[in-house]
XYZ file of C-alpha atoms in Angstrom:
694
model
C -30.904 6.465 0.139
C -28.652 5.802 -2.926
C -29.618 6.669 -6.116
C -30.559 3.611 -8.038
C -30.642 4.123 -11.755
C -31.536 1.488 -14.415
C -30.614 1.219 -17.797
C -33.346 -0.273 -20.417
C -31.961 -3.332 -22.439
C -29.362 -1.762 -24.730
C -30.034 -0.391 -28.472
C -27.109 0.468 -30.771
C -28.210 3.958 -30.843
C -24.949 6.464 -31.218
C -22.633 3.147 -31.180
C -20.920 2.684 -34.442
C -20.840 -0.479 -36.307
C -16.689 0.039 -35.640
C -16.990 -0.167 -32.047
C -19.355 -3.011 -31.963
C -17.255 -4.774 -33.984
C -14.486 -3.835 -31.830
C -15.948 -4.840 -29.220
C -17.009 -8.063 -30.651
C -13.168 -8.744 -31.905
C -12.242 -8.212 -28.183
C -14.597 -10.468 -26.837
C -13.782 -12.974 -29.101
C -10.303 -12.532 -28.185
C -10.980 -13.190 -24.693
C -12.904 -16.253 -25.107
C -10.038 -17.238 -27.174
C -7.652 -16.700 -24.541
C -9.690 -18.577 -22.208
C -10.328 -21.476 -24.362
C -6.487 -22.034 -25.105
C -5.491 -21.772 -21.095
C -8.046 -24.450 -20.493
C -6.812 -27.089 -23.836
C -3.358 -26.614 -22.728
C -4.442 -26.216 -18.678
C -1.201 -28.914 -17.983
C 0.896 -25.562 -19.053
C -1.110 -22.516 -18.416
C -1.592 -24.237 -14.939
C 1.678 -24.219 -13.591
C 1.005 -20.527 -12.040
C -2.516 -19.861 -10.979
C -4.846 -17.959 -13.067
C -8.493 -17.184 -13.671
C -9.987 -15.278 -16.644
C -12.868 -13.400 -17.572
C -15.071 -15.648 -18.905
C -18.709 -14.664 -18.783
C -17.997 -11.228 -17.317
C -16.489 -9.996 -21.159
C -19.404 -7.718 -21.975
C -19.566 -5.456 -19.253
C -15.709 -5.519 -18.911
C -14.932 -4.653 -22.451
C -17.853 -1.920 -22.247
C -15.914 -0.534 -19.263
C -12.128 -1.019 -20.782
C -13.230 0.925 -24.170
C -14.077 3.997 -22.528
C -11.301 4.642 -20.140
C -9.343 7.169 -21.005
C -5.229 8.146 -20.786
C -5.538 10.437 -17.795
C -7.981 7.785 -15.857
C -6.496 5.323 -13.397
C -7.721 1.639 -13.328
C -7.227 -0.455 -10.600
C -8.107 -4.111 -12.036
C -9.632 -6.954 -10.618
C -8.032 -10.303 -10.876
C -9.965 -11.671 -13.826
C -10.344 -8.912 -15.443
C -8.044 -9.366 -18.463
C -11.124 -8.488 -20.889
C -10.773 -5.062 -19.446
C -7.161 -5.100 -20.308
C -7.592 -6.024 -23.762
C -10.318 -3.053 -23.997
C -7.604 -0.315 -22.800
C -5.510 -1.875 -25.595
C -3.038 -4.447 -23.749
C -2.552 -7.329 -26.388
C -2.850 -10.952 -25.715
C 0.741 -11.680 -25.944
C 1.383 -8.942 -23.170
C -1.084 -11.379 -21.112
C 0.408 -14.751 -21.677
C 4.231 -13.435 -20.644
C 2.304 -12.657 -17.287
C 0.433 -16.013 -17.440
C 3.976 -17.508 -18.122
C 5.747 -15.446 -15.392
C 8.323 -14.343 -18.121
C 11.210 -12.048 -18.302
C 9.142 -9.889 -20.335
C 5.855 -9.926 -18.731
C 5.186 -5.897 -18.815
C 3.486 -5.686 -15.589
C 5.614 -7.474 -12.992
C 8.664 -9.222 -15.193
C 7.539 -12.508 -13.679
C 6.525 -11.655 -10.232
C 2.784 -11.873 -9.874
C -0.222 -13.462 -11.280
C -2.046 -13.148 -14.360
C -4.185 -10.120 -14.582
C -2.535 -8.666 -11.881
C -1.721 -5.458 -14.001
C 0.510 -2.490 -13.029
C 0.645 -0.183 -16.223
C 2.391 3.445 -16.654
C 1.856 4.017 -20.349
C 1.461 7.511 -21.666
C -1.130 6.119 -24.209
C -3.303 4.095 -21.830
C -4.742 4.082 -18.169
C -2.644 4.090 -15.373
C -2.900 1.003 -13.406
C -0.886 1.053 -9.871
C 0.031 -2.159 -8.510
C -2.676 -4.423 -7.771
C -2.632 -7.475 -5.094
C -4.661 -10.613 -4.760
C -6.240 -9.839 -1.732
C -9.825 -9.438 -1.477
C -11.133 -5.789 -1.390
C -7.740 -4.415 -0.560
C -7.924 -2.282 -3.957
C -11.022 -0.131 -2.670
C -8.840 2.101 -0.835
C -5.768 2.760 -2.563
C -7.995 3.397 -5.455
C -10.482 6.033 -3.186
C -6.547 7.401 -2.309
C -6.285 8.233 -5.881
C -9.105 9.708 -6.100
C -8.680 12.009 -3.197
C -5.473 12.744 -4.454
C -7.115 14.150 -7.864
C -9.764 15.795 -5.801
C -6.907 17.718 -3.816
C -5.017 18.812 -6.851
C -8.350 20.363 -8.551
C -9.115 21.770 -5.000
C -5.486 23.477 -4.622
C -5.306 24.331 -8.145
C -2.478 22.345 -9.185
C -4.246 21.271 -12.292
C -6.112 22.982 -15.310
C -8.666 21.063 -17.968
C -9.442 22.487 -20.916
C -12.989 20.930 -20.946
C -14.854 17.718 -18.647
C -13.456 15.302 -21.084
C -10.280 16.008 -19.926
C -10.675 15.458 -16.474
C -9.299 12.060 -14.783
C -11.674 9.513 -13.121
C -10.654 6.576 -11.156
C -12.260 2.912 -11.719
C -12.027 0.357 -8.895
C -13.415 -3.445 -10.452
C -14.310 -5.835 -7.575
C -16.458 -8.207 -6.993
C -19.386 -8.561 -5.337
C -18.084 -10.977 -2.145
C -15.700 -7.914 -1.294
C -18.397 -5.835 -0.287
C -18.311 -8.068 3.292
C -14.679 -6.295 3.804
C -14.498 -4.034 6.364
C -11.674 -2.107 4.348
C -13.953 -1.251 1.231
C -16.689 0.108 3.675
C -13.913 2.192 4.713
C -13.251 3.315 1.293
C -17.068 4.045 0.347
C -17.251 6.198 3.648
C -14.499 8.558 2.115
C -15.762 8.437 -1.218
C -18.968 9.418 -0.037
C -17.702 11.661 2.449
C -15.464 13.974 0.229
C -16.972 13.145 -2.948
C -14.420 11.833 -4.852
C -14.259 11.269 -8.543
C -14.246 7.449 -8.430
C -16.555 4.528 -10.072
C -16.852 1.245 -7.978
C -17.324 -1.284 -10.637
C -18.733 -4.480 -8.738
C -18.921 -7.605 -10.855
C -21.288 -10.078 -9.024
C -21.200 -13.464 -10.349
C -22.763 -14.716 -6.848
C -19.679 -16.657 -6.046
C -17.106 -16.584 -3.557
C -14.648 -19.655 -4.686
C -17.342 -22.402 -3.016
C -19.855 -20.121 -1.099
C -22.438 -18.934 -2.750
C -23.731 -15.468 -2.045
C -27.154 -16.664 -0.529
C -25.334 -18.210 2.067
C -22.578 -15.057 2.971
C -24.305 -12.031 1.994
C -27.497 -10.443 3.112
C -28.024 -8.566 0.355
C -26.126 -7.758 -3.071
C -23.883 -3.974 -3.580
C -26.668 -2.031 -4.256
C -28.238 -3.113 -0.789
C -25.180 -2.124 0.901
C -24.582 0.691 -1.023
C -27.593 2.307 0.630
C -25.143 2.840 3.533
C -23.594 5.883 1.792
C -26.192 7.689 0.641
C -23.533 10.083 -1.487
C -22.808 7.473 -3.883
C -24.754 7.103 -7.036
C -25.729 3.631 -8.152
C -26.608 1.993 -11.488
C -27.481 -1.773 -11.925
C -27.188 -3.229 -15.391
C -27.024 -6.315 -16.951
C -23.491 -7.380 -17.371
C -24.110 -9.986 -20.277
C -25.387 -7.238 -22.417
C -22.613 -5.170 -23.961
C -24.793 -2.654 -25.718
C -26.628 -1.844 -22.363
C -23.378 -1.777 -20.338
C -21.606 0.487 -22.741
C -24.394 3.044 -22.279
C -24.872 2.979 -19.075
C -21.144 3.035 -18.521
C -20.995 6.123 -20.735
C -23.733 7.635 -18.622
C -21.609 7.335 -15.451
C -18.360 8.370 -16.522
C -19.795 11.656 -18.128
C -21.458 12.623 -15.207
C -18.005 11.414 -12.710
C -16.109 13.920 -15.248
C -18.892 16.635 -15.103
C -19.910 16.155 -11.173
C -16.740 14.998 -9.608
C -19.112 12.471 -7.462
C -18.498 8.893 -6.656
C -20.671 5.924 -8.577
C -21.272 2.360 -7.873
C -22.278 0.113 -10.924
C -23.515 -3.071 -10.259
C -23.184 -5.472 -12.804
C -24.658 -9.026 -12.927
C -22.526 -11.571 -14.674
C -22.312 -15.495 -14.955
C -19.265 -17.485 -13.748
C -18.511 -19.655 -16.711
C -15.130 -20.153 -16.218
C -13.487 -21.742 -12.778
C -12.828 -19.403 -9.773
C -8.691 -20.236 -10.987
C -7.050 -22.810 -12.533
C -6.501 -24.570 -9.120
C -9.988 -24.555 -8.182
C -12.333 -26.089 -10.321
C -16.139 -24.974 -11.038
C -17.453 -28.554 -11.360
C -15.901 -29.549 -7.929
C -18.335 -27.985 -5.956
C -21.092 -25.877 -8.351
C -24.926 -27.102 -9.099
C -25.374 -24.538 -11.418
C -23.011 -24.600 -14.485
C -26.144 -25.404 -16.822
C -28.202 -22.407 -15.783
C -25.015 -20.179 -16.399
C -24.293 -21.322 -19.627
C -27.172 -19.962 -20.693
C -26.373 -16.317 -19.567
C -23.224 -16.526 -21.668
C -22.799 -12.837 -23.203
C -20.835 -14.230 -26.207
C -23.775 -15.800 -28.165
C -26.165 -12.843 -26.937
C -23.977 -10.231 -28.368
C -23.576 -12.328 -31.655
C -27.309 -12.614 -31.737
C -27.582 -8.515 -31.094
C -24.830 -7.955 -34.130
C -26.739 -9.989 -36.396
C -30.073 -8.488 -35.734
C -28.207 -5.245 -36.437
C -27.500 -6.517 -39.752
C -23.880 -7.833 -39.411
C -23.148 -10.880 -41.553
C -23.154 -14.178 -39.283
C -19.902 -15.347 -41.705
C -18.516 -12.014 -41.354
C -18.457 -12.321 -37.086
C -17.208 -16.313 -37.594
C -14.367 -14.842 -39.663
C -13.325 -12.336 -36.646
C -13.429 -15.274 -34.345
C -11.493 -17.666 -36.752
C -8.748 -14.833 -37.240
C -8.615 -14.104 -33.515
C -7.934 -18.111 -32.589
C -5.451 -18.184 -35.253
C -3.485 -14.897 -33.882
C -4.037 -16.204 -30.017
C -2.509 -19.349 -31.368
C 0.490 -18.091 -32.674
C 0.821 -15.508 -29.200
C 0.606 -18.818 -27.194
C 3.780 -20.619 -29.012
C 5.901 -17.239 -29.052
C 5.074 -16.313 -25.482
C 5.589 -20.218 -24.520
C 9.227 -19.862 -25.718
C 9.843 -16.085 -24.504
C 12.542 -15.803 -22.012
C 12.122 -16.769 -18.748
C 13.581 -14.075 -15.829
C 17.357 -14.475 -14.561
C 18.465 -15.244 -11.292
C 19.999 -11.958 -11.190
C 16.438 -10.406 -11.743
C 15.602 -10.956 -8.208
C 17.022 -8.111 -6.428
C 15.659 -5.479 -8.996
C 13.288 -3.040 -7.596
C 13.579 -3.927 -3.858
C 13.934 -0.293 -2.947
C 13.249 2.736 -4.995
C 16.409 4.963 -5.180
C 16.449 7.620 -2.585
C 18.207 11.235 -3.499
C 19.104 11.744 0.256
C 22.785 9.842 0.590
C 24.636 12.180 2.683
C 23.827 14.371 5.311
C 23.195 17.953 4.517
C 22.613 21.331 6.218
C 23.765 22.499 9.499
C 22.625 20.288 12.693
C 23.319 22.840 15.249
C 23.011 26.350 13.645
C 24.551 29.415 15.904
C 22.268 31.403 18.502
C 19.590 28.996 18.944
C 18.427 27.334 22.413
C 17.325 23.600 22.106
C 14.056 22.826 21.538
C 11.923 19.965 22.639
C 11.791 16.966 20.297
C 8.176 17.622 19.420
C 8.584 21.347 17.826
C 11.672 19.859 16.111
C 8.978 17.939 14.323
C 6.315 20.615 14.154
C 8.787 23.000 12.607
C 10.462 20.064 10.055
C 6.239 19.928 8.689
C 5.545 23.459 8.359
C 8.795 23.691 6.200
C 8.031 20.905 3.792
C 3.992 22.045 3.707
C 5.406 25.691 3.107
C 7.675 24.414 0.277
C 5.551 21.445 -1.197
C 2.317 22.137 -2.463
C 2.204 18.452 -3.185
C 2.250 17.985 0.482
C -0.482 17.428 2.943
C -0.999 15.995 6.466
C -3.943 13.713 7.730
C -5.102 11.363 10.191
C -6.785 11.157 13.655
C -7.182 14.728 15.018
C -4.107 16.491 13.147
C -6.425 19.446 12.251
C -6.522 23.045 13.622
C -8.917 22.111 16.500
C -5.931 19.870 18.082
C -3.069 19.774 15.858
C -2.527 16.185 17.365
C -3.124 14.707 20.597
C 0.895 15.517 21.293
C 0.395 19.026 19.397
C 2.885 17.420 16.958
C 0.603 19.087 14.225
C -0.453 22.270 16.431
C -0.722 25.467 13.949
C -0.518 23.441 10.819
C -4.050 23.235 10.203
C -4.685 27.120 10.546
C -1.559 27.844 8.575
C -2.156 25.505 5.619
C -6.048 25.168 5.463
C -8.192 22.454 5.788
C -7.492 20.856 2.239
C -4.079 20.324 3.124
C -4.199 19.317 6.783
C -7.358 17.530 8.093
C -9.022 15.109 10.225
C -9.965 11.627 9.114
C -12.634 8.862 10.488
C -11.072 6.215 12.875
C -9.738 4.502 9.809
C -6.044 3.044 10.047
C -6.533 1.211 6.808
C -7.741 4.342 4.683
C -5.111 5.929 6.529
C -2.164 3.810 5.784
C -3.284 2.459 2.585
C -4.600 5.839 1.252
C -1.293 7.250 0.525
C -0.616 4.313 -1.860
C -3.270 6.177 -4.236
C -1.996 9.749 -2.850
C 1.320 8.587 -4.019
C 0.329 7.373 -7.111
C -1.760 10.770 -8.311
C 1.762 12.512 -7.705
C 1.359 13.580 -4.086
C 3.283 13.487 -1.124
C 0.916 12.532 1.884
C 2.143 12.479 5.752
C -0.199 10.333 7.776
C -0.405 10.558 11.297
C -1.726 7.048 13.176
C -2.309 8.463 16.566
C -0.564 5.554 18.771
C 1.343 2.411 17.158
C -1.275 0.515 19.359
C -3.527 1.359 16.569
C -1.486 0.638 13.758
C -2.788 -3.302 13.281
C -5.850 -2.243 11.037
C -3.575 -0.642 8.952
C -0.952 -3.574 8.626
C -3.107 -5.075 5.990
C -2.501 -2.307 3.454
C 1.009 -1.909 4.504
C 1.931 -5.038 3.865
C 0.020 -5.895 1.140
C -0.027 -2.717 -0.807
C 2.475 -0.106 0.213
C 5.754 -2.389 0.653
C 5.155 -4.444 -2.301
C 4.486 -2.211 -4.996
C 7.487 -0.752 -5.897
C 8.803 -4.444 -6.435
C 6.013 -6.388 -7.898
C 5.426 -3.481 -10.590
C 8.678 -3.900 -11.478
C 10.061 -0.773 -10.648
C 7.081 1.585 -12.033
C 5.188 2.324 -9.128
C 6.829 3.251 -5.784
C 4.804 4.287 -2.863
C 5.748 7.443 -1.475
C 4.536 8.375 1.913
C 5.323 8.929 5.389
C 3.490 7.526 8.243
C 4.253 9.440 11.700
C 3.182 7.004 14.669
C 4.148 7.937 18.514
C 5.148 4.867 20.167
C 6.418 3.544 23.557
C 5.133 3.547 27.342
C 5.394 6.654 29.189
C 3.263 8.417 31.971
C 1.003 4.921 32.811
C -0.657 4.885 29.152
C -1.393 1.472 29.910
C -2.127 -1.346 27.420
C -3.795 0.891 24.495
C -1.223 3.786 24.252
C 1.973 2.432 25.343
C 2.829 -0.456 22.957
C 6.310 -0.914 20.991
C 5.685 -2.444 17.416
C 8.994 -2.329 15.873
C 9.371 -5.629 15.338
C 6.619 -6.103 13.071
C 7.538 -3.375 11.032
C 11.064 -4.459 10.528
C 9.530 -7.934 9.096
C 7.454 -6.272 6.523
C 10.201 -5.807 3.627
C 10.102 -2.805 1.411
C 9.188 -0.305 3.878
C 11.682 1.892 5.984
C 11.587 2.518 9.586
C 13.183 5.087 11.569
C 13.209 5.804 15.265
C 14.966 8.924 16.369
C 15.978 9.755 20.123
C 16.817 13.575 19.392
C 14.813 16.439 18.187
C 17.473 17.093 15.419
C 17.265 13.424 14.189
C 13.869 13.592 14.256
C 14.053 16.761 11.933
C 16.802 15.349 9.743
C 14.730 11.963 9.294
C 11.409 13.163 8.252
C 12.971 15.539 5.842
C 14.738 12.467 4.061
C 11.767 10.385 4.374
C 9.963 12.952 2.726
C 11.736 13.227 -0.085
C 12.436 9.391 0.090
C 10.146 7.780 -2.885
C 9.821 4.511 -0.568
C 7.167 4.222 2.058
C 8.660 5.255 5.790
C 7.026 4.602 9.120
C 8.635 7.228 11.553
C 8.518 5.652 15.086
C 8.636 8.963 17.578
C 8.919 8.100 21.296
C 6.220 9.811 23.136
C 8.011 10.018 26.596
C 10.672 11.769 24.628
C 8.921 14.450 22.944
C 8.634 16.553 25.661
C 11.614 15.243 27.730
C 9.401 15.175 30.780
C 11.171 11.701 31.817
C 14.306 12.000 34.147
C 17.026 11.689 31.857
C 16.039 12.463 28.980
C 17.089 15.811 28.533
C 19.589 14.940 25.676
C 16.364 14.781 23.409
C 16.046 18.433 23.377
C 18.477 19.910 20.839
C 19.057 22.841 18.614
C 16.669 22.938 16.029
C 18.824 22.170 12.641
C 18.379 24.397 9.756
C 15.464 23.972 7.470
C 17.779 22.549 4.570
C 19.231 19.492 7.122
C 18.629 16.150 5.709
C 19.531 12.899 7.877
C 20.166 9.629 5.431
C 18.671 6.626 6.924
C 21.246 3.791 7.591
C 23.447 6.156 9.240
C 23.754 5.478 13.359
C 24.773 8.002 15.904
C 27.976 7.131 18.109
C 26.282 8.902 21.570
C 29.405 7.786 23.872
C 32.701 6.859 22.482
C 34.380 3.586 24.495
C 37.880 5.161 25.717
C 39.017 2.992 28.706
C 41.920 0.761 28.842
C 39.667 -2.113 30.441
C 37.217 -4.003 29.397
C 34.713 -2.442 26.952
C 31.144 -2.573 26.169
C 29.366 -1.716 22.880
C 25.498 -0.815 23.453
C 23.713 -0.884 20.642
C 19.883 0.626 21.316
C 17.546 3.454 19.887
C 14.795 5.499 21.158
C 14.288 5.508 24.930
C 17.337 2.906 25.110
C 19.877 5.562 24.471
C 18.734 7.572 27.598
C 18.381 4.145 29.963
C 22.168 3.372 28.323
C 23.675 6.803 28.916
C 21.963 6.964 32.767
C 23.796 3.024 33.122
C 27.026 3.677 31.813
C 27.688 6.615 34.425
C 28.932 3.353 36.498
C 31.238 2.013 33.963
C 33.360 5.547 32.996
C 35.201 5.205 29.938
C 33.944 1.445 29.279
C 30.898 2.130 27.291
C 30.392 2.536 23.760
C 26.368 3.527 22.864
C 25.460 3.480 19.380
C 21.969 4.795 18.553
C 20.712 3.006 15.517
C 18.517 5.960 14.380
C 17.105 3.614 11.728
C 16.034 0.177 12.049
C 15.405 -0.478 8.235
C 18.004 0.259 6.836
C 20.252 -0.645 9.607
C 23.900 1.070 9.591
C 25.846 -2.523 9.826
C 29.201 -0.657 9.722
C 28.506 1.266 12.699
C 27.589 -1.827 14.625
C 30.037 -4.289 13.921
C 32.798 -1.509 14.111
C 31.757 -1.135 17.642
C 31.591 -4.582 18.566
C 35.518 -4.989 16.710
C 36.353 -2.009 19.365
C 34.860 -3.545 22.039
C 34.439 -7.249 21.650
C 31.517 -6.899 24.102
C 27.805 -6.361 22.868
C 24.758 -5.572 24.760
C 21.753 -4.665 22.922
C 18.933 -2.651 24.508
C 15.308 -2.369 23.458
C 12.013 -1.391 24.785
C 10.230 -4.298 23.665
C 9.885 -7.307 25.134
C 13.031 -9.639 23.957
C 11.954 -12.929 22.594
C 11.134 -13.260 18.904
C 11.825 -9.338 18.950
C 14.012 -7.105 16.345
C 16.374 -6.753 19.069
C 16.838 -10.563 19.381
C 17.575 -10.532 15.576
C 20.025 -8.127 15.650
C 22.076 -10.148 18.345
C 21.944 -13.153 16.394
C 22.944 -11.083 13.287
C 25.769 -9.248 15.347
C 27.093 -12.596 16.795
C 27.125 -14.214 13.261
C 29.311 -11.080 11.723
C 31.436 -10.383 14.973
C 31.958 -14.046 16.512
C 35.834 -14.041 15.901
C 35.691 -10.453 18.055
C 33.676 -11.048 20.559
C 34.945 -12.299 24.205
C 31.269 -12.895 25.480
C 28.274 -13.565 24.245
C 25.957 -11.022 22.789
C 23.520 -10.237 24.989
C 20.136 -8.263 25.093
C 17.964 -6.608 27.325
C 14.171 -5.174 27.170
C 10.732 -5.492 28.733
C 9.315 -8.438 30.313
C 7.570 -10.708 28.096
C 3.855 -10.170 28.838
C 1.133 -9.667 26.559
C 0.695 -6.131 27.643
C 2.005 -2.951 29.215
C -0.349 -2.557 32.614
C -1.784 0.991 33.348
C -0.866 1.020 36.725
C 2.603 2.919 37.662
C 4.320 -0.031 39.798
C 3.538 -2.583 37.512
C 4.484 -0.817 34.178
C 8.072 0.303 35.637
C 8.476 -3.542 36.939
C 7.477 -4.466 32.995
C 9.898 -1.847 31.709
C 14.104 -1.907 31.488
C 15.420 1.322 33.127
C 18.875 2.748 33.924
C 19.263 0.227 37.145
C 18.464 -2.537 34.896
C 20.898 -2.064 32.279
C 23.266 -0.940 34.666
C 22.947 -4.740 36.232
C 23.118 -6.108 32.458
C 25.997 -4.395 31.229
C 27.992 -5.767 34.658
C 27.104 -9.156 33.678
C 28.759 -8.826 29.888
C 32.120 -7.075 31.456
C 32.258 -9.450 33.676
C 31.707 -12.617 31.281
């Protein structure tokens, strides 16, 4: 069972008068903030917000003890934690009103969704609104810290210098599957993280009694590696002492804790969901207000009531000044919209030797393996993890063979079957200064990870106003080959292409895979590498061209640069074929029936696209066919065809056409059904003829 520790109702003990007064001033400030927001609801509710009203005591007890080396994942009503670490009320109001100088997001995201990267304060990577989503990235940070310590990449003079991670989270999030994944890895790896669970018993209008069988303490018993402390979240002194005990242990022992703080929700769920609409416990909740409790404690310790009242009045006066100032602050400019969509990459040109002399052609999977080996040997901040990539197997396609043996279990290791954690943890790993490379075993299993990819990884750089790019490489075997059936054969590029903020590569040769893997590693943005499993070993007839000379170690290939596979040289009608992955080889085989008439463009990357190469080929040939392995309807290929039509209409002698798989829900296991569904050279040749004869 989890170890449950209780802290008795606090006594001042070693808490200084200055600390207690500072805590009271900040608690008064937090309360005055929520008051002024409510008094001016017609203005402040323009953008949805929540406040820490009722949660102030436990939040300040935690915020006041965080150090500059620590990391914080702040909950969407954690403005008291932010006050505790040193954020000013004026800065909070700039975010409340979505102003240009909002220090967290530049007016891009909600109140108390912070992102912070200041030298003298705890670091806060991008925070989203999605319930429970912060648990995995936070655990990823702790995993990154632990990795650096084990690898000797950091040194500390004392335990006090050791960083910890706080994941602040609500009690309703305990039912989220991704929270379970985070708890599991924190317990398994014994990571320096504190899950700070604020339990107000409400999930918007659903009370805990109707949606949860127990509280966070009950839930934590499934994870015996996590120690637990239960606190009265309305008692600042008890909470401060309890948090201090936990922090001291985490810094010393490097193990995970859960703090469960019971608090009343005295404010609205958000400004748009009013408490009086659905709650019948408001009077009982009000009796648990932490502010009058703290005042009573302070008076019992000898603080004068009038002095405390003066602090409250002074705080209120300053809040009013800050409110007026924030109200009149500059709004974002329209030109700000496009800032920080992608972090600039250093890889902008093809460099190194693509075909060194004296080498034999190498299968695609080995080009990837050698690229990984070179990256890991050169960069101690690089590591590889995912399902079955460890030294026992080295990946189900042997794409990581020997890496575990060469670089050790700390750098190349297996994870549980937790695609959400595999992808989401890279957000935290990157924040900790590492360069994670992870694998999702098959594209069919990427779906549980899309929540993290879309909500956390893809939006971090943009919504943090450029402070927190996510540098991660996500390798995904993809495509149909050898009767893999409905769960090992899918194509998913259309979904990925619609996640703004990530890059997507889809190479068709070993040289391109190695060059793009290197470019992806040095890219500060999240990159998904789609690697067709049918090309890995060139076992499919006609795919021998995927075997290439392995490029030199310094070879890099920038994203957004297509490859001309075949040039059209005939004086007859010509056709530009735009494709990628296995489509390159179907097109090459089909082109043999139309000598000199076909120009084939291999995209190599789907995001970004080499529009210049695409449009140039279409203008040269005046006809275009887009070839994909996906079903065409609502696909990336169909979207690309539309883009080509829009930009090249005056050059076209025929409609832009597409060919892909038959539009059915899944790829059947039976070989006959599989081949009937998929494109092939013969089908592509028929479509080529149709476009050329139009």
